[in-house]
Amino acid sequence: MRTYAKPIAAVTGALALASTLTACGGSSAASDAKTVTVYSADGLKGEAGDGWYDKVFKDFEKQTGIKVEYVEGGSGEMVQRALREKSNTQADVIVTLPPFIQQADSKGLLQAYEPKGADQVGGGDKSGDGKWTSVVNNYFGFIHNKKELPAAPRSWEELLDAKYKNKLQYSTPGVAGDGTAVLIKAMHDFGGQEPAMEYLKKLQANNVGPSSSTSKLAPKVDKGELLVANGDVQMNFAQARSMPNLGIWFPAKGTGKPTTFALPYAAGLVDKAPHADNGRKLLDFMLSEQAQREVSAIGGGFPARKDVKPTDANAIELAKLLEGVEIFEPDWSDIDKNLKTYVDAWKSATGS
């Protein structure tokens, strides 16, 4: 996999599906003209109803009268569900992480629509043909239990220590966006597929096992059931409000610099969406200045719009988290093309 270690302007899910408002498939509400159905990777909706989605959806309904039907799951699972429903489309908008938004596009699940405000989104954070646009920027990361493990591990190699046996877990590549991100970062840091798989094979001795949900790992880390898990900055920062033992960190290879890469929540209008006009309105609303100003203060993430520069306490703390961390840009077209190969290599190496 080719990657480019260059700074970029922009500063992840459960397999089991959960509809937090009303079930969409086959419901009477799904045929109502005043609804819009969103399939999304988890992370932007608060466990206590205090997330960015909660605020945005509430404000959107108040302003437009359109009710949001919300279904969340793993990044890959949301795409697979939409694909299974292609002959009877249920979703209007899909929000997922790279490389799954590219996968959705390549499988013909998206139709072109450039939301208002998309001109303020960086070129690397949206498709060139208007099929998808980032609505919240984010970065891949890891978490540790600050109580049981006050100092975060510095390197990948430290995680091979026996003290992490059955105290370490990462979500499943190919299913969860953040799980796939483990492969992407390891391949970058170790210099290719083969050395990355050699490392992950060794790490398997300490790994608890597969998890289709990244978000469900944080409570285990907070309670001390796990010392270390994968995650992403936005989701874990937001979770830390109710999970005080979570600490965010970024592994390095050996004595090198810690690294990460942008892992934005990218949204697209679903092809043959039953309520396409409502989907367009919601995409416009999510990229509005009002909603973007709330990304850090409420969601713990980074605005997708370059012209929105928050100065709230969360924004300042988030910026500090990335100080001294090298940000590289993955070759998403390569990953989209070869994702199955990489996931199969991981399954073979780890016996998963």
mmCIF file of C-alpha atoms in Angstrom, residues 118-330:
data_model
loop_
_atom_site.group_PDB
_atom_site.id
_atom_site.type_symbol
_atom_site.label_atom_id
_atom_site.label_comp_id
_atom_site.label_asym_id
_atom_site.label_seq_id
_atom_site.Cartn_x
_atom_site.Cartn_y
_atom_site.Cartn_z
ATOM 1 C CA ALA A 118 -19.001 21.729 0.315
ATOM 2 C CA ASP A 119 -16.853 24.335 -1.427
ATOM 3 C CA GLN A 120 -15.289 24.945 2.007
ATOM 4 C CA VAL A 121 -14.359 21.256 2.429
ATOM 5 C CA GLY A 122 -10.791 20.299 1.460
ATOM 6 C CA GLY A 123 -10.254 18.396 -1.773
ATOM 7 C CA GLY A 124 -8.992 15.291 0.009
ATOM 8 C CA ASP A 125 -12.102 15.205 2.202
ATOM 9 C CA LYS A 126 -14.649 14.914 -0.605
ATOM 10 C CA SER A 127 -14.993 13.073 -3.896
ATOM 11 C CA GLY A 128 -14.210 14.845 -7.123
ATOM 12 C CA ASP A 129 -17.541 13.847 -8.665
ATOM 13 C CA GLY A 130 -19.761 15.052 -5.815
ATOM 14 C CA LYS A 131 -20.715 11.563 -4.603
ATOM 15 C CA TRP A 132 -19.648 12.146 -0.980
ATOM 16 C CA THR A 133 -18.447 14.889 1.341
ATOM 17 C CA SER A 134 -16.929 14.753 4.832
ATOM 18 C CA VAL A 135 -19.231 16.215 7.474
ATOM 19 C CA VAL A 136 -17.007 15.665 10.531
ATOM 20 C CA ASN A 137 -13.246 15.316 10.426
ATOM 21 C CA ASN A 138 -11.571 12.854 12.720
ATOM 22 C CA TYR A 139 -8.348 10.903 13.352
ATOM 23 C CA PHE A 140 -7.553 7.284 14.082
ATOM 24 C CA GLY A 141 -6.152 6.528 17.524
ATOM 25 C CA PHE A 142 -5.876 4.166 20.455
ATOM 26 C CA ILE A 143 -7.088 4.400 24.048
ATOM 27 C CA HIS A 144 -5.634 3.237 27.360
ATOM 28 C CA ASN A 145 -6.905 3.014 30.930
ATOM 29 C CA LYS A 146 -5.342 6.010 32.702
ATOM 30 C CA LYS A 147 -5.898 4.501 36.146
ATOM 31 C CA GLU A 148 -4.364 1.060 35.564
ATOM 32 C CA LEU A 149 -1.896 2.276 32.948
ATOM 33 C CA PRO A 150 -1.121 5.934 33.753
ATOM 34 C CA ALA A 151 1.507 6.260 31.008
ATOM 35 C CA ALA A 152 0.289 5.223 27.569
ATOM 36 C CA PRO A 153 2.467 2.714 25.716
ATOM 37 C CA ARG A 154 4.749 4.528 23.307
ATOM 38 C CA SER A 155 5.200 1.974 20.560
ATOM 39 C CA TRP A 156 3.575 -0.927 18.752
ATOM 40 C CA GLU A 157 6.345 -3.138 20.083
ATOM 41 C CA GLU A 158 5.424 -2.458 23.719
ATOM 42 C CA LEU A 159 2.019 -4.032 23.095
ATOM 43 C CA LEU A 160 3.702 -7.401 22.610
ATOM 44 C CA ASP A 161 4.615 -7.456 26.320
ATOM 45 C CA ALA A 162 2.966 -10.283 28.278
ATOM 46 C CA LYS A 163 1.272 -7.796 30.632
ATOM 47 C CA TYR A 164 -1.163 -7.042 27.809
ATOM 48 C CA LYS A 165 -2.273 -10.652 27.392
ATOM 49 C CA ASN A 166 -6.090 -10.666 27.314
ATOM 50 C CA LYS A 167 -5.968 -6.946 28.150
ATOM 51 C CA LEU A 168 -5.827 -5.711 24.565
ATOM 52 C CA GLN A 169 -8.466 -5.742 21.853
ATOM 53 C CA TYR A 170 -9.083 -4.108 18.500
ATOM 54 C CA SER A 171 -12.182 -4.125 16.320
ATOM 55 C CA THR A 172 -12.475 -6.344 13.270
ATOM 56 C CA PRO A 173 -10.838 -5.138 10.043
ATOM 57 C CA GLY A 174 -13.230 -5.201 7.114
ATOM 58 C CA VAL A 175 -16.241 -4.784 9.413
ATOM 59 C CA ALA A 176 -15.442 -1.778 11.598
ATOM 60 C CA GLY A 177 -13.903 1.372 10.158
ATOM 61 C CA ASP A 178 -11.505 1.724 13.075
ATOM 62 C CA GLY A 179 -10.604 -1.964 12.811
ATOM 63 C CA THR A 180 -9.703 -1.458 9.175
ATOM 64 C CA ALA A 181 -7.709 1.572 10.271
ATOM 65 C CA VAL A 182 -5.502 -0.709 12.413
ATOM 66 C CA LEU A 183 -4.390 -2.431 9.202
ATOM 67 C CA ILE A 184 -3.856 0.863 7.373
ATOM 68 C CA LYS A 185 -1.720 2.354 10.138
ATOM 69 C CA ALA A 186 0.268 -0.856 10.701
ATOM 70 C CA MET A 187 1.007 -1.150 6.979
ATOM 71 C CA HIS A 188 2.187 2.447 6.909
ATOM 72 C CA ASP A 189 4.245 2.271 10.089
ATOM 73 C CA PHE A 190 5.872 -1.090 9.338
ATOM 74 C CA GLY A 191 6.466 -0.334 5.679
ATOM 75 C CA GLY A 192 4.111 -2.675 3.849
ATOM 76 C CA GLN A 193 1.682 -5.552 4.041
ATOM 77 C CA GLU A 194 4.086 -8.363 4.880
ATOM 78 C CA PRO A 195 5.873 -6.773 7.875
ATOM 79 C CA ALA A 196 2.547 -5.442 9.193
ATOM 80 C CA MET A 197 1.008 -8.924 9.107
ATOM 81 C CA GLU A 198 4.078 -10.388 10.792
ATOM 82 C CA TYR A 199 3.579 -7.930 13.631
ATOM 83 C CA LEU A 200 -0.182 -8.477 13.924
ATOM 84 C CA LYS A 201 0.432 -12.239 14.016
ATOM 85 C CA LYS A 202 2.618 -11.709 17.096
ATOM 86 C CA LEU A 203 0.131 -9.300 18.639
ATOM 87 C CA GLN A 204 -2.599 -11.936 18.376
ATOM 88 C CA ALA A 205 -1.117 -13.674 21.436
ATOM 89 C CA ASN A 206 -2.370 -10.747 23.549
ATOM 90 C CA ASN A 207 -5.568 -9.955 21.627
ATOM 91 C CA VAL A 208 -8.858 -10.830 23.336
ATOM 92 C CA GLY A 209 -10.426 -11.515 19.950
ATOM 93 C CA PRO A 210 -12.620 -9.962 17.284
ATOM 94 C CA SER A 211 -15.098 -7.180 17.989
ATOM 95 C CA SER A 212 -17.507 -5.866 15.380
ATOM 96 C CA SER A 213 -18.000 -2.698 17.437
ATOM 97 C CA THR A 214 -15.246 -0.212 18.180
ATOM 98 C CA SER A 215 -17.484 1.923 20.384
ATOM 99 C CA LYS A 216 -18.110 -0.989 22.755
ATOM 100 C CA LEU A 217 -14.400 -1.321 23.531
ATOM 101 C CA ALA A 218 -14.199 2.021 25.343
ATOM 102 C CA PRO A 219 -16.396 0.967 28.312
ATOM 103 C CA LYS A 220 -14.166 -2.100 28.749
ATOM 104 C CA VAL A 221 -11.069 0.099 28.814
ATOM 105 C CA ASP A 222 -12.691 2.564 31.201
ATOM 106 C CA LYS A 223 -13.567 -0.260 33.629
ATOM 107 C CA GLY A 224 -10.088 -1.799 33.386
ATOM 108 C CA GLU A 225 -11.260 -5.000 31.696
ATOM 109 C CA LEU A 226 -8.905 -3.937 28.908
ATOM 110 C CA LEU A 227 -5.772 -1.836 29.209
ATOM 111 C CA VAL A 228 -5.586 -0.887 25.537
ATOM 112 C CA ALA A 229 -7.956 -0.805 22.551
ATOM 113 C CA ASN A 230 -8.313 0.958 19.240
ATOM 114 C CA GLY A 231 -10.701 3.802 18.579
ATOM 115 C CA ASP A 232 -10.735 7.254 17.056
ATOM 116 C CA VAL A 233 -10.230 10.721 18.461
ATOM 117 C CA GLN A 234 -13.764 12.065 18.024
ATOM 118 C CA MET A 235 -15.592 9.052 19.414
ATOM 119 C CA ASN A 236 -13.234 8.476 22.340
ATOM 120 C CA PHE A 237 -13.014 12.177 23.218
ATOM 121 C CA ALA A 238 -16.814 12.303 23.376
ATOM 122 C CA GLN A 239 -16.974 9.057 25.386
ATOM 123 C CA ALA A 240 -14.459 10.392 27.901
ATOM 124 C CA ARG A 241 -17.117 12.767 29.226
ATOM 125 C CA SER A 242 -18.748 9.793 30.935
ATOM 126 C CA MET A 243 -15.695 7.494 31.002
ATOM 127 C CA PRO A 244 -13.014 9.380 32.957
ATOM 128 C CA ASN A 245 -10.358 6.655 32.725
ATOM 129 C CA LEU A 246 -9.993 6.893 28.931
ATOM 130 C CA GLY A 247 -6.751 8.307 27.557
ATOM 131 C CA ILE A 248 -6.085 8.807 23.829
ATOM 132 C CA TRP A 249 -2.695 7.961 22.334
ATOM 133 C CA PHE A 250 -1.003 7.158 19.020
ATOM 134 C CA PRO A 251 1.502 4.282 18.639
ATOM 135 C CA ALA A 252 4.892 4.773 17.009
ATOM 136 C CA LYS A 253 7.104 2.160 15.432
ATOM 137 C CA GLY A 254 10.158 1.684 17.613
ATOM 138 C CA THR A 255 11.688 5.019 18.533
ATOM 139 C CA GLY A 256 10.022 6.881 15.667
ATOM 140 C CA LYS A 257 7.336 9.546 15.869
ATOM 141 C CA PRO A 258 3.749 8.580 16.655
ATOM 142 C CA THR A 259 1.555 8.653 13.570
ATOM 143 C CA THR A 260 -2.094 8.912 12.630
ATOM 144 C CA PHE A 261 -4.260 9.752 9.649
ATOM 145 C CA ALA A 262 -7.554 11.489 8.990
ATOM 146 C CA LEU A 263 -10.563 9.205 9.288
ATOM 147 C CA PRO A 264 -13.514 11.489 8.529
ATOM 148 C CA TYR A 265 -17.194 10.743 8.723
ATOM 149 C CA ALA A 266 -18.154 11.081 5.064
ATOM 150 C CA ALA A 267 -21.764 11.417 3.905
ATOM 151 C CA GLY A 268 -23.408 10.690 0.589
ATOM 152 C CA LEU A 269 -26.899 10.705 -0.897
ATOM 153 C CA VAL A 270 -28.016 7.142 -1.583
ATOM 154 C CA ASP A 271 -28.839 6.224 -5.174
ATOM 155 C CA LYS A 272 -32.608 5.884 -5.676
ATOM 156 C CA ALA A 273 -33.147 7.284 -2.166
ATOM 157 C CA PRO A 274 -36.881 7.166 -1.326
ATOM 158 C CA HIS A 275 -36.707 10.694 0.126
ATOM 159 C CA ALA A 276 -33.863 12.200 -1.880
ATOM 160 C CA ASP A 277 -34.986 15.814 -1.425
ATOM 161 C CA ASN A 278 -35.058 15.365 2.343
ATOM 162 C CA GLY A 279 -31.625 13.736 2.151
ATOM 163 C CA ARG A 280 -30.270 16.765 0.310
ATOM 164 C CA LYS A 281 -31.734 19.074 2.949
ATOM 165 C CA LEU A 282 -30.113 17.053 5.748
ATOM 166 C CA LEU A 283 -26.715 17.052 4.019
ATOM 167 C CA ASP A 284 -26.981 20.825 3.595
ATOM 168 C CA PHE A 285 -27.879 21.169 7.270
ATOM 169 C CA MET A 286 -24.969 19.017 8.481
ATOM 170 C CA LEU A 287 -22.538 21.195 6.535
ATOM 171 C CA SER A 288 -24.141 24.475 7.626
ATOM 172 C CA GLU A 289 -21.991 26.867 9.634
ATOM 173 C CA GLN A 290 -24.240 26.382 12.654
ATOM 174 C CA ALA A 291 -23.856 22.594 12.711
ATOM 175 C CA GLN A 292 -20.137 22.773 11.914
ATOM 176 C CA ARG A 293 -19.485 25.170 14.810
ATOM 177 C CA GLU A 294 -20.946 22.517 17.135
ATOM 178 C CA VAL A 295 -18.745 19.654 15.902
ATOM 179 C CA SER A 296 -16.032 20.209 18.519
ATOM 180 C CA ALA A 297 -18.082 21.713 21.360
ATOM 181 C CA ILE A 298 -20.746 18.991 21.264
ATOM 182 C CA GLY A 299 -19.329 16.140 19.170
ATOM 183 C CA GLY A 300 -15.671 16.208 20.174
ATOM 184 C CA GLY A 301 -14.620 16.208 16.525
ATOM 185 C CA PHE A 302 -13.106 18.536 13.954
ATOM 186 C CA PRO A 303 -15.198 20.653 11.548
ATOM 187 C CA ALA A 304 -15.152 19.510 7.936
ATOM 188 C CA ARG A 305 -15.384 23.116 6.716
ATOM 189 C CA LYS A 306 -12.106 25.021 6.513
ATOM 190 C CA ASP A 307 -13.810 28.353 7.172
ATOM 191 C CA VAL A 308 -15.164 27.203 10.538
ATOM 192 C CA LYS A 309 -12.434 27.587 13.153
ATOM 193 C CA PRO A 310 -13.799 26.825 16.625
ATOM 194 C CA THR A 311 -12.088 28.212 19.731
ATOM 195 C CA ASP A 312 -14.058 26.336 22.377
ATOM 196 C CA ALA A 313 -12.290 24.365 25.130
ATOM 197 C CA ASN A 314 -12.755 21.056 23.300
ATOM 198 C CA ALA A 315 -11.213 22.425 20.115
ATOM 199 C CA ILE A 316 -8.147 23.593 22.038
ATOM 200 C CA GLU A 317 -7.756 20.234 23.798
ATOM 201 C CA LEU A 318 -8.217 18.305 20.557
ATOM 202 C CA ALA A 319 -5.493 20.340 18.863
ATOM 203 C CA LYS A 320 -3.117 19.553 21.732
ATOM 204 C CA LEU A 321 -3.742 15.829 21.322
ATOM 205 C CA LEU A 322 -2.247 15.984 17.838
ATOM 206 C CA GLU A 323 0.848 17.991 18.756
ATOM 207 C CA GLY A 324 3.978 16.061 17.795
ATOM 208 C CA VAL A 325 1.988 13.439 15.877
ATOM 209 C CA GLU A 326 2.887 12.864 12.227
ATOM 210 C CA ILE A 327 -0.194 12.834 10.007
ATOM 211 C CA PHE A 328 0.048 10.764 6.843
ATOM 212 C CA GLU A 329 -2.417 10.472 3.979
ATOM 213 C CA PRO A 330 -3.371 6.932 2.958
#
